[in-house]
Every structure is written in C-alpha cells, then in structure tokens.
Amino acid sequence: MIHIVNGDCTADRLRPLAKTHWNEDVWVYSELLTEGPVYSKFERYLAYRALQLVRMCALPAAIYLQKSNEQERTWKSDIQSATHIALWFEHDLFDITMLLRLVDRLTRENPNAELYWIDIASAPEHDRYQGFGVLHAEQLLPYRDQAMLLTAEVKDWLQGAWLAYTSPNPLRLVQWVYESQDIPAPYCAITEGLRFHLSRYPSTLDGLGVAERLTLEAVSQGQSSFIECFRYVGDRLPEYGLGDLQYWGYLRRMTDGTHPLLCLAPDSDPLPEPLQPPLADAGRLELTSWGRQTLAGEVNWALAGGYGRWLGGAFITKPLE
C-alpha cells in the first residue's frame, strides 16, 4: 500500500512507521487547490495555473512548475500503477479538495486500484481540522486499521463533487451541495467543506466573502498587522485550512485596485514577502473609506467592481443571484 499525505510533517512521522510496521511507502501530495483556476484535469494546464497563481498569491511560477513536474514524474512511476492506496486527508477545505482531486484522477487512470480514506475523525478525540501533522507517531499508528475502502458508488459521488467544484458554472456546485445535504458521516465532511467553499463567494449584502469580511472586522478592532489578521481569520475559520500564502493573496486584492478596502498605515512596513517568515509588526493595515462603507453594509464591494477572483473552476466577479 502507498500512503498519500498532504504535508511533510505528517510524512516525516508516518514514514518510519509505515516502513517498520507495514513495509509500505509514504508520498506527499502538494497542491494549492483552494486557489484557482482549478480544472477537472488540470495537469494539462499547469503553465496557465502557474501564471494565475503568481497573480493571485505571488507563488513563483518556477517553484510551482518545478514541484508540479516532480509530482507528475512520481505519479507516473509509482502512483499510477499502485494497487492499494490510502489517502490521509482531514476535513478542512484545503484537504477536502486534494482528496477529491486524487480520487477523481486515480479512478480515471488507475480504475482497478483499491482506494481507502484515512479519516481524521475516526479517532474522535482528535481535532478533525487540526490534522494529522500535530499527532505523535504512536497516535498515527492505529489509523491504518480504520481505513475506509471507497466503494464504486462512493468514488462516483466524490468524482461528482470534484466536477462540481471545478465547473466554470458555480450554480453546478450549489446544486451538488443541495443534493448532498443528507449524506451521513463521515462523508458529510465533503458536503460541509464545499458548503463552506460557497461562503467564500461574494455576498449579495456587502460583496464580501467570509474571509474578507472577517479581515475587515479584525482591522476595525485593532488587529491590524498581517500576523494578527491572519490569526484572527484562521482561528474563526478552522474549516478553511487557510495558509499564510493564501491569506497574503486576500490582502493583496483588498489593498489593490480602484476600490481598495484596506491600506497600509502611514508608518507601517510593507506586507511580508510571500514565502518569507513575516515579522510580528509587518503590514499594519487601516480601513479605507470603501472598507468602512462596505463593513457597515452601505455599499456592495463586488457590485462596485472590487471583487474578481478564481474560486475552484469559476472566475467570480459578482454575487450569485
């Protein structure tokens, strides 16, 4: 069996266990699927994705393409022909999107493989959002015995979720979430994750997604530095799996354009550089007049032209009607 995880921390702890106890391998899958564009078969569009990720969150194209090409080589040499594959993914949106992507691709390209989901919630004492990476090696060991074999019916349902998430028509995802609202545990975590994803869309009331709205709240309450805002939003949205690079992209959009919601304080250092450890006081922010009006519900930022970003496979500029 090959075990696929989403982070080096989990892999470093799981790898010696897998080798010693099961004589099995561990592979790290890395992909920022909460940022778009995300196509259903996006391995064909890596160059375009790289260009858009530079624009959205300043992820260097060379780094992204190098990592992606390395993953593709490993995929073709080791994963594509594996017969038993365990997927270690948690319940936040960051993990859920990777789980969906892997199930879809493996089902298409390796249809005879047995796929298993290692569900973080199978041990109820562990936080289903905090993840495998915080667990000690002895805590990880029992999870293999809890592996759930994905039946053909479940795989088909998960593929439908992936196609809805990557559709250029966001109403397809709305329909999928509606039709899947009564799915029992543990698969209800998939529905919950994609329902949360819809909360990232701009609201009909203020034109903000949930992360933008919480950011304005944080700044209005004096939580003004990059780190303070990032922690404020992340602590309130554990179901997101928000990373600092993703959040940097939010602040880049919110401080840019003709209708910025935020600006740097006059005596502030710039926002931290992407992929660099941020200083504690870097990037201290203030509300602009647009930010104050939007937070008060007096204007709709999206309708005013302030919103424009990829969410899954859809480029969103205005609220859904």
Short mmCIF file of C-alpha atoms in Angstrom, two decimals:
data_model
loop_
_atom_site.label_atom_id
_atom_site.label_comp_id
_atom_site.label_asym_id
_atom_site.label_seq_id
_atom_site.Cartn_x
_atom_site.Cartn_y
_atom_site.Cartn_z
CA MET A 1 0.00 0.00 0.00
CA ILE A 2 1.07 3.58 -0.72
CA HIS A 3 0.03 6.22 1.78
CA ILE A 4 -0.58 9.71 0.37
CA VAL A 5 -0.49 12.64 2.80
CA ASN A 6 -0.61 16.39 2.33
CA GLY A 7 2.34 17.63 4.37
CA ASP A 8 5.98 16.92 5.10
CA CYS A 9 5.35 16.96 8.86
CA THR A 10 2.86 14.10 8.65
CA ALA A 11 5.07 12.25 6.18
CA ASP A 12 8.15 12.53 8.41
CA ARG A 13 6.26 10.95 11.31
CA LEU A 14 4.37 8.37 9.28
CA ARG A 15 7.20 7.21 7.02
CA PRO A 16 9.23 5.27 9.64
CA LEU A 17 6.02 3.69 10.98
CA ALA A 18 4.92 2.62 7.52
CA LYS A 19 8.29 1.10 6.78
CA THR A 20 8.77 -0.64 10.14
CA HIS A 21 5.25 -1.88 10.86
CA TRP A 22 3.78 -2.37 7.39
CA ASN A 23 6.71 -2.24 4.93
CA GLU A 24 4.82 0.42 2.98
CA ASP A 25 5.71 3.76 1.38
CA VAL A 26 4.53 7.32 2.02
CA TRP A 27 4.15 10.01 -0.65
CA VAL A 28 3.46 13.71 -0.11
CA TYR A 29 0.94 15.38 -2.39
CA SER A 30 1.22 19.16 -2.59
CA GLU A 31 -1.21 21.39 -4.45
CA LEU A 32 -2.99 24.66 -3.67
CA LEU A 33 -6.46 23.65 -4.83
CA THR A 34 -8.31 26.30 -2.82
CA GLU A 35 -6.86 28.80 -5.30
CA GLY A 36 -7.87 28.68 -8.93
CA PRO A 37 -8.23 28.22 -11.71
CA VAL A 38 -8.78 24.54 -10.93
CA TYR A 39 -9.70 22.41 -13.90
CA SER A 40 -11.05 18.87 -13.58
CA LYS A 41 -7.95 17.58 -15.41
CA PHE A 42 -5.64 20.45 -14.58
CA GLU A 43 -2.41 18.51 -15.13
CA ARG A 44 -2.95 19.65 -18.73
CA TYR A 45 -2.97 23.33 -17.70
CA LEU A 46 -0.08 23.65 -15.28
CA ALA A 47 1.54 26.57 -17.12
CA TYR A 48 -1.68 28.60 -17.10
CA ARG A 49 -2.32 27.75 -13.46
CA ALA A 50 1.21 28.87 -12.63
CA LEU A 51 0.56 32.24 -14.28
CA GLN A 52 -2.69 32.76 -12.37
CA LEU A 53 -1.19 31.73 -9.02
CA VAL A 54 1.51 34.36 -9.48
CA ARG A 55 -1.22 36.95 -9.94
CA MET A 56 -3.40 35.71 -7.11
CA CYS A 57 -0.92 35.00 -4.33
CA ALA A 58 2.56 35.61 -5.76
CA LEU A 59 3.52 31.95 -5.75
CA PRO A 60 6.58 31.96 -8.04
CA ALA A 61 5.81 30.17 -11.29
CA ALA A 62 9.21 28.47 -11.39
CA ILE A 63 8.69 26.95 -7.93
CA TYR A 64 5.16 25.82 -8.73
CA LEU A 65 6.09 24.24 -12.07
CA GLN A 66 9.17 22.51 -10.68
CA LYS A 67 7.15 20.95 -7.86
CA SER A 68 4.30 20.02 -10.19
CA ASN A 69 6.59 18.38 -12.73
CA GLU A 70 8.33 16.41 -9.99
CA GLN A 71 4.95 15.20 -8.74
CA GLU A 72 3.89 14.19 -12.24
CA ARG A 73 7.02 12.07 -12.64
CA THR A 74 6.43 10.33 -9.31
CA TRP A 75 2.76 9.89 -10.16
CA LYS A 76 3.55 8.09 -13.40
CA SER A 77 6.32 5.94 -11.93
CA ASP A 78 4.84 4.99 -8.53
CA ILE A 79 1.21 6.03 -8.04
CA GLN A 80 -0.45 5.32 -11.35
CA SER A 81 0.22 1.59 -11.10
CA ALA A 82 -0.25 1.08 -7.34
CA THR A 83 -2.88 -1.48 -6.34
CA HIS A 84 -3.71 -0.22 -2.82
CA ILE A 85 -3.67 3.49 -1.95
CA ALA A 86 -4.55 5.14 1.37
CA LEU A 87 -5.46 8.83 1.35
CA TRP A 88 -4.75 10.66 4.63
CA PHE A 89 -6.81 13.84 4.44
CA GLU A 90 -8.65 15.90 7.03
CA HIS A 91 -11.95 17.79 6.96
CA ASP A 92 -10.90 21.34 6.08
CA LEU A 93 -11.40 22.67 2.56
CA PHE A 94 -7.67 22.61 1.81
CA ASP A 95 -7.59 18.84 2.41
CA ILE A 96 -11.02 18.02 1.02
CA THR A 97 -10.14 19.48 -2.38
CA MET A 98 -6.98 17.35 -2.54
CA LEU A 99 -8.92 14.24 -1.57
CA LEU A 100 -11.45 14.90 -4.34
CA ARG A 101 -8.74 15.55 -6.89
CA LEU A 102 -6.85 12.37 -6.08
CA VAL A 103 -9.94 10.15 -6.03
CA ASP A 104 -11.04 11.52 -9.39
CA ARG A 105 -7.67 11.08 -11.07
CA LEU A 106 -6.98 7.66 -9.58
CA THR A 107 -10.44 6.42 -10.57
CA ARG A 108 -9.84 7.55 -14.14
CA GLU A 109 -6.22 6.47 -14.54
CA ASN A 110 -5.94 3.50 -12.17
CA PRO A 111 -9.50 2.12 -12.01
CA ASN A 112 -8.52 -1.27 -10.58
CA ALA A 113 -6.73 0.16 -7.53
CA GLU A 114 -8.38 -0.13 -4.13
CA LEU A 115 -8.65 3.34 -2.60
CA TYR A 116 -9.00 3.99 1.11
CA TRP A 117 -9.74 7.16 3.04
CA ILE A 118 -7.93 7.53 6.37
CA ASP A 119 -10.39 9.81 8.14
CA ILE A 120 -9.04 12.05 10.92
CA ALA A 121 -12.42 11.81 12.68
CA SER A 122 -12.18 8.03 13.06
CA ALA A 123 -10.42 8.85 16.35
CA PRO A 124 -12.93 11.28 17.88
CA GLU A 125 -10.55 12.68 20.48
CA HIS A 126 -8.52 14.40 17.75
CA ASP A 127 -9.49 17.73 16.19
CA ARG A 128 -10.77 16.97 12.70
CA TYR A 129 -9.42 20.28 11.39
CA GLN A 130 -6.10 20.49 13.22
CA GLY A 131 -4.85 17.48 11.36
CA PHE A 132 -2.50 14.53 11.33
CA GLY A 133 0.58 16.74 11.42
CA VAL A 134 0.16 17.55 15.12
CA LEU A 135 -0.11 13.89 16.18
CA HIS A 136 2.74 11.84 17.57
CA ALA A 137 3.87 8.71 15.80
CA GLU A 138 2.12 6.39 18.26
CA GLN A 139 -1.12 8.32 17.71
CA LEU A 140 -0.87 7.81 13.94
CA LEU A 141 -0.32 4.06 14.16
CA PRO A 142 -3.96 2.94 14.81
CA TYR A 143 -5.36 4.95 11.91
CA ARG A 144 -4.40 2.39 9.31
CA ASP A 145 -6.80 -0.10 10.88
CA GLN A 146 -9.60 2.46 10.46
CA ALA A 147 -9.07 2.85 6.71
CA MET A 148 -12.36 3.00 4.79
CA LEU A 149 -12.47 1.30 1.41
CA LEU A 150 -14.10 3.61 -1.12
CA THR A 151 -16.78 1.69 -2.98
CA ALA A 152 -17.59 2.32 -6.63
CA GLU A 153 -20.67 4.26 -5.55
CA VAL A 154 -18.71 6.49 -3.19
CA LYS A 155 -15.99 7.11 -5.78
CA ASP A 156 -18.62 8.12 -8.31
CA TRP A 157 -20.13 10.55 -5.77
CA LEU A 158 -16.71 12.04 -4.96
CA GLN A 159 -15.98 12.46 -8.66
CA GLY A 160 -19.26 14.35 -8.96
CA ALA A 161 -18.13 16.64 -6.16
CA TRP A 162 -14.83 17.31 -7.94
CA LEU A 163 -16.58 18.08 -11.24
CA ALA A 164 -18.93 20.48 -9.42
CA TYR A 165 -16.04 22.22 -7.64
CA THR A 166 -14.09 22.64 -10.88
CA SER A 167 -17.06 23.67 -13.02
CA PRO A 168 -16.94 27.18 -14.55
CA ASN A 169 -20.63 27.44 -13.62
CA PRO A 170 -20.87 27.95 -9.83
CA LEU A 171 -24.55 27.00 -9.85
CA ARG A 172 -23.48 23.43 -10.53
CA LEU A 173 -21.73 23.40 -7.15
CA VAL A 174 -24.73 24.98 -5.44
CA GLN A 175 -26.90 22.19 -6.85
CA TRP A 176 -24.44 19.49 -5.78
CA VAL A 177 -24.33 20.79 -2.21
CA TYR A 178 -28.12 20.93 -2.08
CA GLU A 179 -28.47 17.36 -3.36
CA SER A 180 -25.81 16.09 -0.91
CA GLN A 181 -27.05 17.75 2.28
CA ASP A 182 -28.31 14.50 3.83
CA ILE A 183 -25.15 12.43 3.25
CA PRO A 184 -24.25 10.61 6.51
CA ALA A 185 -20.92 10.72 8.36
CA PRO A 186 -18.09 10.61 7.60
CA TYR A 187 -18.79 11.69 4.01
CA CYS A 188 -20.88 14.62 5.20
CA ALA A 189 -17.48 16.27 5.78
CA ILE A 190 -17.19 16.59 1.99
CA THR A 191 -20.53 18.38 1.78
CA GLU A 192 -19.62 20.61 4.72
CA GLY A 193 -16.31 21.53 3.11
CA LEU A 194 -17.89 22.51 -0.20
CA ARG A 195 -20.71 24.35 1.56
CA PHE A 196 -18.03 26.36 3.34
CA HIS A 197 -16.40 26.99 -0.04
CA LEU A 198 -19.62 28.71 -1.15
CA SER A 199 -19.24 31.12 1.78
CA ARG A 200 -16.09 32.40 0.07
CA TYR A 201 -18.28 33.78 -2.73
CA PRO A 202 -19.22 37.47 -2.50
CA SER A 203 -22.39 38.11 -0.53
CA THR A 204 -25.42 39.83 -2.04
CA LEU A 205 -25.36 42.14 1.03
CA ASP A 206 -21.82 43.53 1.03
CA GLY A 207 -19.98 41.81 -1.84
CA LEU A 208 -17.54 40.14 0.54
CA GLY A 209 -16.63 36.53 1.09
CA VAL A 210 -16.29 35.26 4.63
CA ALA A 211 -12.50 35.73 4.82
CA GLU A 212 -12.64 39.32 3.53
CA ARG A 213 -15.41 40.19 5.98
CA LEU A 214 -13.51 38.78 8.96
CA THR A 215 -10.41 40.67 7.86
CA LEU A 216 -12.27 43.97 7.91
CA GLU A 217 -13.64 43.07 11.35
CA ALA A 218 -10.13 42.33 12.60
CA VAL A 219 -8.73 45.66 11.39
CA SER A 220 -11.72 47.57 12.78
CA GLN A 221 -11.00 46.01 16.18
CA GLY A 222 -7.32 46.93 16.11
CA GLN A 223 -5.94 43.57 14.91
CA SER A 224 -4.04 45.34 12.18
CA SER A 225 -0.77 43.54 11.37
CA PHE A 226 -0.52 40.71 8.85
CA ILE A 227 0.03 38.13 11.58
CA GLU A 228 -2.82 39.46 13.74
CA CYS A 229 -5.27 39.44 10.83
CA PHE A 230 -4.13 36.02 9.65
CA ARG A 231 -4.62 34.51 13.10
CA TYR A 232 -7.95 36.28 13.61
CA VAL A 233 -9.34 34.85 10.38
CA GLY A 234 -7.75 31.41 10.70
CA ASP A 235 -8.96 30.90 14.27
CA ARG A 236 -12.54 31.64 13.20
CA LEU A 237 -12.42 29.52 10.05
CA PRO A 238 -10.83 26.20 11.02
CA GLU A 239 -12.83 24.56 8.23
CA TYR A 240 -10.80 26.52 5.67
CA GLY A 241 -7.26 25.22 6.29
CA LEU A 242 -6.02 28.72 5.46
CA GLY A 243 -2.29 29.15 4.91
CA ASP A 244 -0.27 32.38 5.04
CA LEU A 245 0.38 32.33 1.29
CA GLN A 246 -3.35 32.08 0.57
CA TYR A 247 -4.06 34.85 3.05
CA TRP A 248 -1.40 37.06 1.52
CA GLY A 249 -3.41 36.80 -1.71
CA TYR A 250 -6.51 38.07 0.09
CA LEU A 251 -4.68 41.13 1.41
CA ARG A 252 -3.12 41.77 -1.99
CA ARG A 253 -6.60 42.05 -3.55
CA MET A 254 -8.06 44.00 -0.65
CA THR A 255 -5.33 46.66 -0.81
CA ASP A 256 -5.26 46.93 -4.62
CA GLY A 257 -7.43 48.21 -7.45
CA THR A 258 -9.73 51.21 -7.75
CA HIS A 259 -11.83 50.27 -4.71
CA PRO A 260 -9.35 49.08 -2.05
CA LEU A 261 -10.84 48.05 1.27
CA LEU A 262 -7.56 48.38 3.16
CA CYS A 263 -4.36 50.38 3.02
CA LEU A 264 -1.09 50.30 4.90
CA ALA A 265 -0.79 52.60 7.89
CA PRO A 266 1.44 55.61 7.10
CA ASP A 267 4.26 54.38 9.35
CA SER A 268 3.86 50.68 8.54
CA ASP A 269 6.38 48.36 7.00
CA PRO A 270 5.19 46.71 3.75
CA LEU A 271 3.24 43.49 3.74
CA PRO A 272 5.51 40.48 4.27
CA GLU A 273 7.07 38.95 1.20
CA PRO A 274 5.38 35.71 0.13
CA LEU A 275 7.15 32.54 1.29
CA GLN A 276 9.13 34.54 3.87
CA PRO A 277 8.54 34.40 7.65
CA PRO A 278 6.58 37.58 8.47
CA LEU A 279 7.82 39.96 11.14
CA ALA A 280 5.45 40.43 14.06
CA ASP A 281 4.50 44.01 13.22
CA ALA A 282 4.80 43.90 9.42
CA GLY A 283 1.97 45.08 7.21
CA ARG A 284 -0.14 47.10 9.63
CA LEU A 285 -3.43 47.90 7.94
CA GLU A 286 -6.15 50.53 8.09
CA LEU A 287 -9.67 50.62 6.67
CA THR A 288 -10.16 52.86 3.64
CA SER A 289 -13.40 54.75 3.10
CA TRP A 290 -14.50 51.85 0.88
CA GLY A 291 -13.63 49.44 3.66
CA ARG A 292 -15.63 51.36 6.26
CA GLN A 293 -18.66 51.68 4.00
CA THR A 294 -18.51 48.03 2.97
CA LEU A 295 -18.16 46.83 6.56
CA ALA A 296 -21.15 48.97 7.51
CA GLY A 297 -23.21 47.41 4.70
CA GLU A 298 -23.59 50.72 2.89
CA VAL A 299 -22.01 49.52 -0.37
CA ASN A 300 -21.56 46.20 -2.14
CA TRP A 301 -17.86 45.80 -2.92
CA ALA A 302 -18.42 43.23 -5.68
CA LEU A 303 -21.06 45.28 -7.48
CA ALA A 304 -18.76 48.30 -7.25
CA GLY A 305 -16.13 46.32 -9.15
CA GLY A 306 -13.86 45.39 -6.26
CA TYR A 307 -14.25 41.61 -6.41
CA GLY A 308 -12.66 39.36 -9.00
CA ARG A 309 -11.00 36.03 -8.33
CA TRP A 310 -10.94 32.35 -9.19
CA LEU A 311 -12.85 30.09 -6.82
CA GLY A 312 -12.42 26.49 -7.89
CA GLY A 313 -13.13 26.38 -11.60
CA ALA A 314 -15.19 29.59 -11.71
CA PHE A 315 -14.00 33.16 -12.10
CA ILE A 316 -16.24 35.17 -9.80
CA THR A 317 -16.85 38.91 -10.12
CA LYS A 318 -20.28 39.40 -8.55
CA PRO A 319 -22.67 37.74 -6.09
CA LEU A 320 -24.70 34.76 -7.20
CA GLU A 321 -28.34 35.64 -7.73
#
